[in-house]
Amino acid sequence: MTDVTTSIATLADNWPYSFQDPTRNTELRTLLSAFVEDFQLVNQSITELHTNQYIDTATGQELANLGAAIGLTREDGESDASFRYRLQVGMAVAASDGTAADIESVMAVAFGEDALDSITVEVATDAPELLFIVDPQRIDQVPISKDRLERRLTEAMPAGTGIQLIADNDVFTFRSDASNAEEYEAGFGEGVWSR
């Protein structure tokens, strides 16, 4: 915020010549000071209002108000970071129509854009369920529990389809390239098995 003296000088420069020296005219200086101080308060309030309307910058009660708009409430003692994360995922889920592109967008919000390349998607054979195989470190970075995240992400899926997040080092997936062969063992004479 600019100081009152600078703002008054700027205003005075735009007034007719006979009024441009506010030090000669103390009544003018008093009038300008009143306008400038109130303007600065209004400007500060508008900036705060603008800041509090975005999930990324809102805090405290303002963040809770944003959550209420999509039906999420803050739990007792929940941090702004955890609630903000739930809101971001919740907004992505609310915007999802269950298409592959929408689910990918939700996963990008949940784990970050750079995580999409490392997430393996499989289909469970015994249930209408998508299996997202995620690096355990990515799951550890999420500020909410894995179960809670699974429940939230399931809401983005088409009706009758579930989701399961697998973050276990013992999961096997078939890899088609051997770019990091020392970490993987070959299987069935082609490709590479990863563990």
PDB file of C-alpha atoms in Angstrom:
ATOM      1  CA  MET A   1       0.000   0.000   0.000  1.00  0.00           C
ATOM      2  CA  THR A   2       1.380   3.430  -0.893  1.00  0.00           C
ATOM      3  CA  ASP A   3       1.747   5.982   1.851  1.00  0.00           C
ATOM      4  CA  VAL A   4      -0.751   8.811   2.255  1.00  0.00           C
ATOM      5  CA  THR A   5       1.734  11.585   1.365  1.00  0.00           C
ATOM      6  CA  THR A   6       2.628   9.974  -1.980  1.00  0.00           C
ATOM      7  CA  SER A   7      -1.027   9.378  -2.808  1.00  0.00           C
ATOM      8  CA  ILE A   8      -1.952  12.965  -1.930  1.00  0.00           C
ATOM      9  CA  ALA A   9       0.865  14.291  -4.111  1.00  0.00           C
ATOM     10  CA  THR A  10      -0.371  12.128  -6.995  1.00  0.00           C
ATOM     11  CA  LEU A  11      -3.921  13.405  -6.546  1.00  0.00           C
ATOM     12  CA  ALA A  12      -2.758  17.000  -6.225  1.00  0.00           C
ATOM     13  CA  ASP A  13      -0.799  16.730  -9.489  1.00  0.00           C
ATOM     14  CA  ASN A  14      -4.067  16.023 -11.281  1.00  0.00           C
ATOM     15  CA  TRP A  15      -5.938  18.980  -9.773  1.00  0.00           C
ATOM     16  CA  PRO A  16      -6.093  22.469 -11.305  1.00  0.00           C
ATOM     17  CA  TYR A  17      -2.819  24.381 -11.004  1.00  0.00           C
ATOM     18  CA  SER A  18      -3.969  26.687  -8.205  1.00  0.00           C
ATOM     19  CA  PHE A  19      -4.680  23.674  -5.971  1.00  0.00           C
ATOM     20  CA  GLN A  20      -1.589  21.600  -6.778  1.00  0.00           C
ATOM     21  CA  ASP A  21       0.410  22.581  -3.681  1.00  0.00           C
ATOM     22  CA  PRO A  22      -1.416  20.883  -0.792  1.00  0.00           C
ATOM     23  CA  THR A  23       1.099  22.302   1.715  1.00  0.00           C
ATOM     24  CA  ARG A  24      -0.220  25.825   0.945  1.00  0.00           C
ATOM     25  CA  ASN A  25      -3.803  24.742   1.294  1.00  0.00           C
ATOM     26  CA  THR A  26      -4.168  22.713   4.503  1.00  0.00           C
ATOM     27  CA  GLU A  27      -7.929  22.356   4.001  1.00  0.00           C
ATOM     28  CA  LEU A  28      -7.271  20.652   0.676  1.00  0.00           C
ATOM     29  CA  ARG A  29      -4.649  18.429   2.281  1.00  0.00           C
ATOM     30  CA  THR A  30      -7.132  17.421   5.002  1.00  0.00           C
ATOM     31  CA  LEU A  31      -9.798  16.648   2.409  1.00  0.00           C
ATOM     32  CA  LEU A  32      -7.415  14.644   0.248  1.00  0.00           C
ATOM     33  CA  SER A  33      -6.096  12.757   3.286  1.00  0.00           C
ATOM     34  CA  ALA A  34      -9.609  11.668   4.200  1.00  0.00           C
ATOM     35  CA  PHE A  35     -10.256  10.373   0.688  1.00  0.00           C
ATOM     36  CA  VAL A  36      -6.877   8.678   0.336  1.00  0.00           C
ATOM     37  CA  GLU A  37      -7.007   6.910   3.706  1.00  0.00           C
ATOM     38  CA  ASP A  38     -10.514   5.605   3.044  1.00  0.00           C
ATOM     39  CA  PHE A  39      -9.569   4.606  -0.494  1.00  0.00           C
ATOM     40  CA  GLN A  40      -6.587   2.661   0.828  1.00  0.00           C
ATOM     41  CA  LEU A  41      -8.801   0.822   3.339  1.00  0.00           C
ATOM     42  CA  VAL A  42     -11.280  -0.058   0.599  1.00  0.00           C
ATOM     43  CA  ASN A  43      -8.461  -1.156  -1.704  1.00  0.00           C
ATOM     44  CA  GLN A  44      -6.972  -3.350   1.039  1.00  0.00           C
ATOM     45  CA  SER A  45     -10.394  -4.892   1.746  1.00  0.00           C
ATOM     46  CA  ILE A  46     -10.916  -5.668  -1.936  1.00  0.00           C
ATOM     47  CA  THR A  47      -7.484  -7.303  -2.118  1.00  0.00           C
ATOM     48  CA  GLU A  48      -8.263  -9.434   0.965  1.00  0.00           C
ATOM     49  CA  LEU A  49     -11.678 -10.366  -0.434  1.00  0.00           C
ATOM     50  CA  HIS A  50     -10.085 -11.372  -3.725  1.00  0.00           C
ATOM     51  CA  THR A  51      -7.431 -13.443  -1.914  1.00  0.00           C
ATOM     52  CA  ASN A  52     -10.017 -15.196   0.258  1.00  0.00           C
ATOM     53  CA  GLN A  53     -12.072 -16.352  -2.734  1.00  0.00           C
ATOM     54  CA  TYR A  54      -9.426 -18.765  -4.027  1.00  0.00           C
ATOM     55  CA  ILE A  55      -8.703 -22.200  -2.593  1.00  0.00           C
ATOM     56  CA  ASP A  56      -4.958 -21.705  -3.029  1.00  0.00           C
ATOM     57  CA  THR A  57      -4.858 -18.529  -0.924  1.00  0.00           C
ATOM     58  CA  ALA A  58      -7.843 -18.686   1.445  1.00  0.00           C
ATOM     59  CA  THR A  59      -7.260 -19.561   5.095  1.00  0.00           C
ATOM     60  CA  GLY A  60      -9.321 -20.317   8.179  1.00  0.00           C
ATOM     61  CA  GLN A  61     -13.019 -19.488   7.968  1.00  0.00           C
ATOM     62  CA  GLU A  62     -12.763 -18.321   4.355  1.00  0.00           C
ATOM     63  CA  LEU A  63     -11.476 -21.774   3.392  1.00  0.00           C
ATOM     64  CA  ALA A  64     -14.346 -23.357   5.344  1.00  0.00           C
ATOM     65  CA  ASN A  65     -16.813 -21.128   3.454  1.00  0.00           C
ATOM     66  CA  LEU A  66     -15.402 -22.321   0.134  1.00  0.00           C
ATOM     67  CA  GLY A  67     -15.798 -25.923   1.306  1.00  0.00           C
ATOM     68  CA  ALA A  68     -19.426 -25.344   2.237  1.00  0.00           C
ATOM     69  CA  ALA A  69     -20.128 -24.429  -1.398  1.00  0.00           C
ATOM     70  CA  ILE A  70     -19.346 -28.019  -2.463  1.00  0.00           C
ATOM     71  CA  GLY A  71     -20.618 -29.746   0.673  1.00  0.00           C
ATOM     72  CA  LEU A  72     -17.290 -30.239   2.481  1.00  0.00           C
ATOM     73  CA  THR A  73     -16.862 -29.315   6.102  1.00  0.00           C
ATOM     74  CA  ARG A  74     -13.638 -28.886   8.005  1.00  0.00           C
ATOM     75  CA  GLU A  75     -13.067 -31.478  10.706  1.00  0.00           C
ATOM     76  CA  ASP A  76     -12.077 -30.479  14.229  1.00  0.00           C
ATOM     77  CA  GLY A  77      -8.397 -29.621  14.304  1.00  0.00           C
ATOM     78  CA  GLU A  78      -7.912 -30.126  10.562  1.00  0.00           C
ATOM     79  CA  SER A  79      -5.107 -27.998   9.159  1.00  0.00           C
ATOM     80  CA  ASP A  80      -5.582 -25.552   6.298  1.00  0.00           C
ATOM     81  CA  ALA A  81      -3.236 -27.667   4.143  1.00  0.00           C
ATOM     82  CA  SER A  82      -5.255 -30.864   4.648  1.00  0.00           C
ATOM     83  CA  PHE A  83      -8.607 -29.147   4.134  1.00  0.00           C
ATOM     84  CA  ARG A  84      -7.281 -27.258   1.083  1.00  0.00           C
ATOM     85  CA  TYR A  85      -6.138 -30.563  -0.439  1.00  0.00           C
ATOM     86  CA  ARG A  86      -9.549 -32.151   0.186  1.00  0.00           C
ATOM     87  CA  LEU A  87     -11.191 -29.106  -1.409  1.00  0.00           C
ATOM     88  CA  GLN A  88      -8.966 -29.234  -4.480  1.00  0.00           C
ATOM     89  CA  VAL A  89      -9.645 -32.932  -4.998  1.00  0.00           C
ATOM     90  CA  GLY A  90     -13.333 -32.359  -4.224  1.00  0.00           C
ATOM     91  CA  MET A  91     -13.600 -29.614  -6.841  1.00  0.00           C
ATOM     92  CA  ALA A  92     -11.903 -31.842  -9.433  1.00  0.00           C
ATOM     93  CA  VAL A  93     -14.256 -34.714  -8.542  1.00  0.00           C
ATOM     94  CA  ALA A  94     -17.306 -32.428  -8.740  1.00  0.00           C
ATOM     95  CA  ALA A  95     -16.251 -31.334 -12.241  1.00  0.00           C
ATOM     96  CA  SER A  96     -15.689 -34.926 -13.407  1.00  0.00           C
ATOM     97  CA  ASP A  97     -18.087 -36.672 -15.760  1.00  0.00           C
ATOM     98  CA  GLY A  98     -16.302 -39.998 -15.317  1.00  0.00           C
ATOM     99  CA  THR A  99     -14.525 -39.878 -18.669  1.00  0.00           C
ATOM    100  CA  ALA A 100     -10.933 -41.058 -18.960  1.00  0.00           C
ATOM    101  CA  ALA A 101      -9.757 -37.456 -19.428  1.00  0.00           C
ATOM    102  CA  ASP A 102     -11.694 -36.328 -16.341  1.00  0.00           C
ATOM    103  CA  ILE A 103     -10.283 -39.148 -14.232  1.00  0.00           C
ATOM    104  CA  GLU A 104      -6.800 -38.234 -15.427  1.00  0.00           C
ATOM    105  CA  SER A 105      -7.460 -34.622 -14.390  1.00  0.00           C
ATOM    106  CA  VAL A 106      -8.601 -35.739 -10.944  1.00  0.00           C
ATOM    107  CA  MET A 107      -5.475 -37.883 -10.551  1.00  0.00           C
ATOM    108  CA  ALA A 108      -3.325 -34.902 -11.596  1.00  0.00           C
ATOM    109  CA  VAL A 109      -4.913 -32.821  -8.837  1.00  0.00           C
ATOM    110  CA  ALA A 110      -4.541 -35.638  -6.306  1.00  0.00           C
ATOM    111  CA  PHE A 111      -0.908 -36.496  -7.047  1.00  0.00           C
ATOM    112  CA  GLY A 112       0.448 -33.655  -9.203  1.00  0.00           C
ATOM    113  CA  GLU A 113       0.844 -33.317 -12.960  1.00  0.00           C
ATOM    114  CA  ASP A 114       4.292 -34.894 -12.910  1.00  0.00           C
ATOM    115  CA  ALA A 115       2.933 -38.038 -11.230  1.00  0.00           C
ATOM    116  CA  LEU A 116       0.725 -39.018 -14.172  1.00  0.00           C
ATOM    117  CA  ASP A 117       3.614 -40.589 -16.063  1.00  0.00           C
ATOM    118  CA  SER A 118       4.470 -42.851 -13.116  1.00  0.00           C
ATOM    119  CA  ILE A 119       0.922 -44.028 -12.288  1.00  0.00           C
ATOM    120  CA  THR A 120       0.031 -47.410 -13.780  1.00  0.00           C
ATOM    121  CA  VAL A 121      -3.646 -48.091 -14.448  1.00  0.00           C
ATOM    122  CA  GLU A 122      -4.908 -51.681 -14.449  1.00  0.00           C
ATOM    123  CA  VAL A 123      -8.385 -53.186 -14.503  1.00  0.00           C
ATOM    124  CA  ALA A 124      -9.317 -55.671 -11.797  1.00  0.00           C
ATOM    125  CA  THR A 125     -10.554 -58.951 -13.271  1.00  0.00           C
ATOM    126  CA  ASP A 126     -12.910 -59.836 -10.439  1.00  0.00           C
ATOM    127  CA  ALA A 127     -14.675 -56.482  -9.997  1.00  0.00           C
ATOM    128  CA  PRO A 128     -15.539 -53.387 -12.028  1.00  0.00           C
ATOM    129  CA  GLU A 129     -12.633 -51.543 -10.477  1.00  0.00           C
ATOM    130  CA  LEU A 130      -9.689 -49.542 -11.756  1.00  0.00           C
ATOM    131  CA  LEU A 131      -6.404 -50.167  -9.998  1.00  0.00           C
ATOM    132  CA  PHE A 132      -4.106 -47.161  -9.807  1.00  0.00           C
ATOM    133  CA  ILE A 133      -0.612 -48.311  -8.934  1.00  0.00           C
ATOM    134  CA  VAL A 134       1.045 -45.298  -7.354  1.00  0.00           C
ATOM    135  CA  ASP A 135       4.547 -44.849  -6.007  1.00  0.00           C
ATOM    136  CA  PRO A 136       4.304 -45.222  -2.191  1.00  0.00           C
ATOM    137  CA  GLN A 137       6.183 -41.940  -1.773  1.00  0.00           C
ATOM    138  CA  ARG A 138       3.396 -40.134  -3.655  1.00  0.00           C
ATOM    139  CA  ILE A 139       0.809 -41.569  -1.278  1.00  0.00           C
ATOM    140  CA  ASP A 140       2.929 -40.509   1.708  1.00  0.00           C
ATOM    141  CA  GLN A 141       2.963 -36.921   0.412  1.00  0.00           C
ATOM    142  CA  VAL A 142      -0.838 -36.708   0.389  1.00  0.00           C
ATOM    143  CA  PRO A 143      -2.092 -34.869   3.509  1.00  0.00           C
ATOM    144  CA  ILE A 144      -5.097 -37.192   3.995  1.00  0.00           C
ATOM    145  CA  SER A 145      -5.386 -40.937   4.573  1.00  0.00           C
ATOM    146  CA  LYS A 146      -5.210 -43.389   1.665  1.00  0.00           C
ATOM    147  CA  ASP A 147      -8.699 -44.738   2.492  1.00  0.00           C
ATOM    148  CA  ARG A 148     -10.212 -41.270   2.551  1.00  0.00           C
ATOM    149  CA  LEU A 149      -8.508 -40.418  -0.756  1.00  0.00           C
ATOM    150  CA  GLU A 150      -9.817 -43.642  -2.339  1.00  0.00           C
ATOM    151  CA  ARG A 151     -13.370 -42.805  -1.233  1.00  0.00           C
ATOM    152  CA  ARG A 152     -13.084 -39.294  -2.664  1.00  0.00           C
ATOM    153  CA  LEU A 153     -11.582 -40.453  -5.963  1.00  0.00           C
ATOM    154  CA  THR A 154     -14.280 -43.145  -6.335  1.00  0.00           C
ATOM    155  CA  GLU A 155     -16.821 -40.328  -6.623  1.00  0.00           C
ATOM    156  CA  ALA A 156     -15.172 -39.298  -9.916  1.00  0.00           C
ATOM    157  CA  MET A 157     -15.641 -42.747 -11.433  1.00  0.00           C
ATOM    158  CA  PRO A 158     -18.604 -43.794 -13.585  1.00  0.00           C
ATOM    159  CA  ALA A 159     -21.505 -45.337 -11.670  1.00  0.00           C
ATOM    160  CA  GLY A 160     -20.839 -48.926 -10.642  1.00  0.00           C
ATOM    161  CA  THR A 161     -17.076 -48.586 -10.969  1.00  0.00           C
ATOM    162  CA  GLY A 162     -14.718 -48.466  -8.048  1.00  0.00           C
ATOM    163  CA  ILE A 163     -11.156 -47.423  -7.546  1.00  0.00           C
ATOM    164  CA  GLN A 164      -8.318 -48.923  -5.586  1.00  0.00           C
ATOM    165  CA  LEU A 165      -5.023 -47.196  -4.909  1.00  0.00           C
ATOM    166  CA  ILE A 166      -2.148 -49.619  -4.662  1.00  0.00           C
ATOM    167  CA  ALA A 167       0.956 -48.233  -3.028  1.00  0.00           C
ATOM    168  CA  ASP A 168       2.911 -51.343  -2.208  1.00  0.00           C
ATOM    169  CA  ASN A 169       6.435 -52.256  -3.226  1.00  0.00           C
ATOM    170  CA  ASP A 170       5.372 -55.899  -3.704  1.00  0.00           C
ATOM    171  CA  VAL A 171       3.043 -55.179  -6.647  1.00  0.00           C
ATOM    172  CA  PHE A 172       4.144 -56.654  -9.986  1.00  0.00           C
ATOM    173  CA  THR A 173       3.487 -54.867 -13.256  1.00  0.00           C
ATOM    174  CA  PHE A 174       4.670 -55.811 -16.730  1.00  0.00           C
ATOM    175  CA  ARG A 175       7.012 -53.233 -18.218  1.00  0.00           C
ATOM    176  CA  SER A 176       7.612 -53.065 -21.946  1.00  0.00           C
ATOM    177  CA  ASP A 177      11.035 -51.441 -21.794  1.00  0.00           C
ATOM    178  CA  ALA A 178      14.251 -52.258 -19.992  1.00  0.00           C
ATOM    179  CA  SER A 179      15.422 -48.674 -19.536  1.00  0.00           C
ATOM    180  CA  ASN A 180      16.403 -49.374 -15.941  1.00  0.00           C
ATOM    181  CA  ALA A 181      17.262 -53.063 -16.221  1.00  0.00           C
ATOM    182  CA  GLU A 182      19.227 -53.341 -12.971  1.00  0.00           C
ATOM    183  CA  GLU A 183      15.999 -52.675 -11.056  1.00  0.00           C
ATOM    184  CA  TYR A 184      13.932 -55.234 -12.958  1.00  0.00           C
ATOM    185  CA  GLU A 185      14.095 -58.899 -13.886  1.00  0.00           C
ATOM    186  CA  ALA A 186      13.206 -60.228 -17.329  1.00  0.00           C
ATOM    187  CA  GLY A 187      10.126 -62.421 -17.593  1.00  0.00           C
ATOM    188  CA  PHE A 188       8.777 -64.835 -20.211  1.00  0.00           C
ATOM    189  CA  GLY A 189      11.634 -63.997 -22.574  1.00  0.00           C
ATOM    190  CA  GLU A 190      10.304 -60.544 -23.434  1.00  0.00           C
ATOM    191  CA  GLY A 191       9.821 -57.240 -21.672  1.00  0.00           C
ATOM    192  CA  VAL A 192      10.732 -56.721 -18.071  1.00  0.00           C
ATOM    193  CA  TRP A 193       9.001 -57.526 -14.780  1.00  0.00           C
ATOM    194  CA  SER A 194       9.132 -54.813 -12.163  1.00  0.00           C
ATOM    195  CA  ARG A 195       8.828 -55.278  -8.483  1.00  0.00           C
TER     196      ARG A 195
END
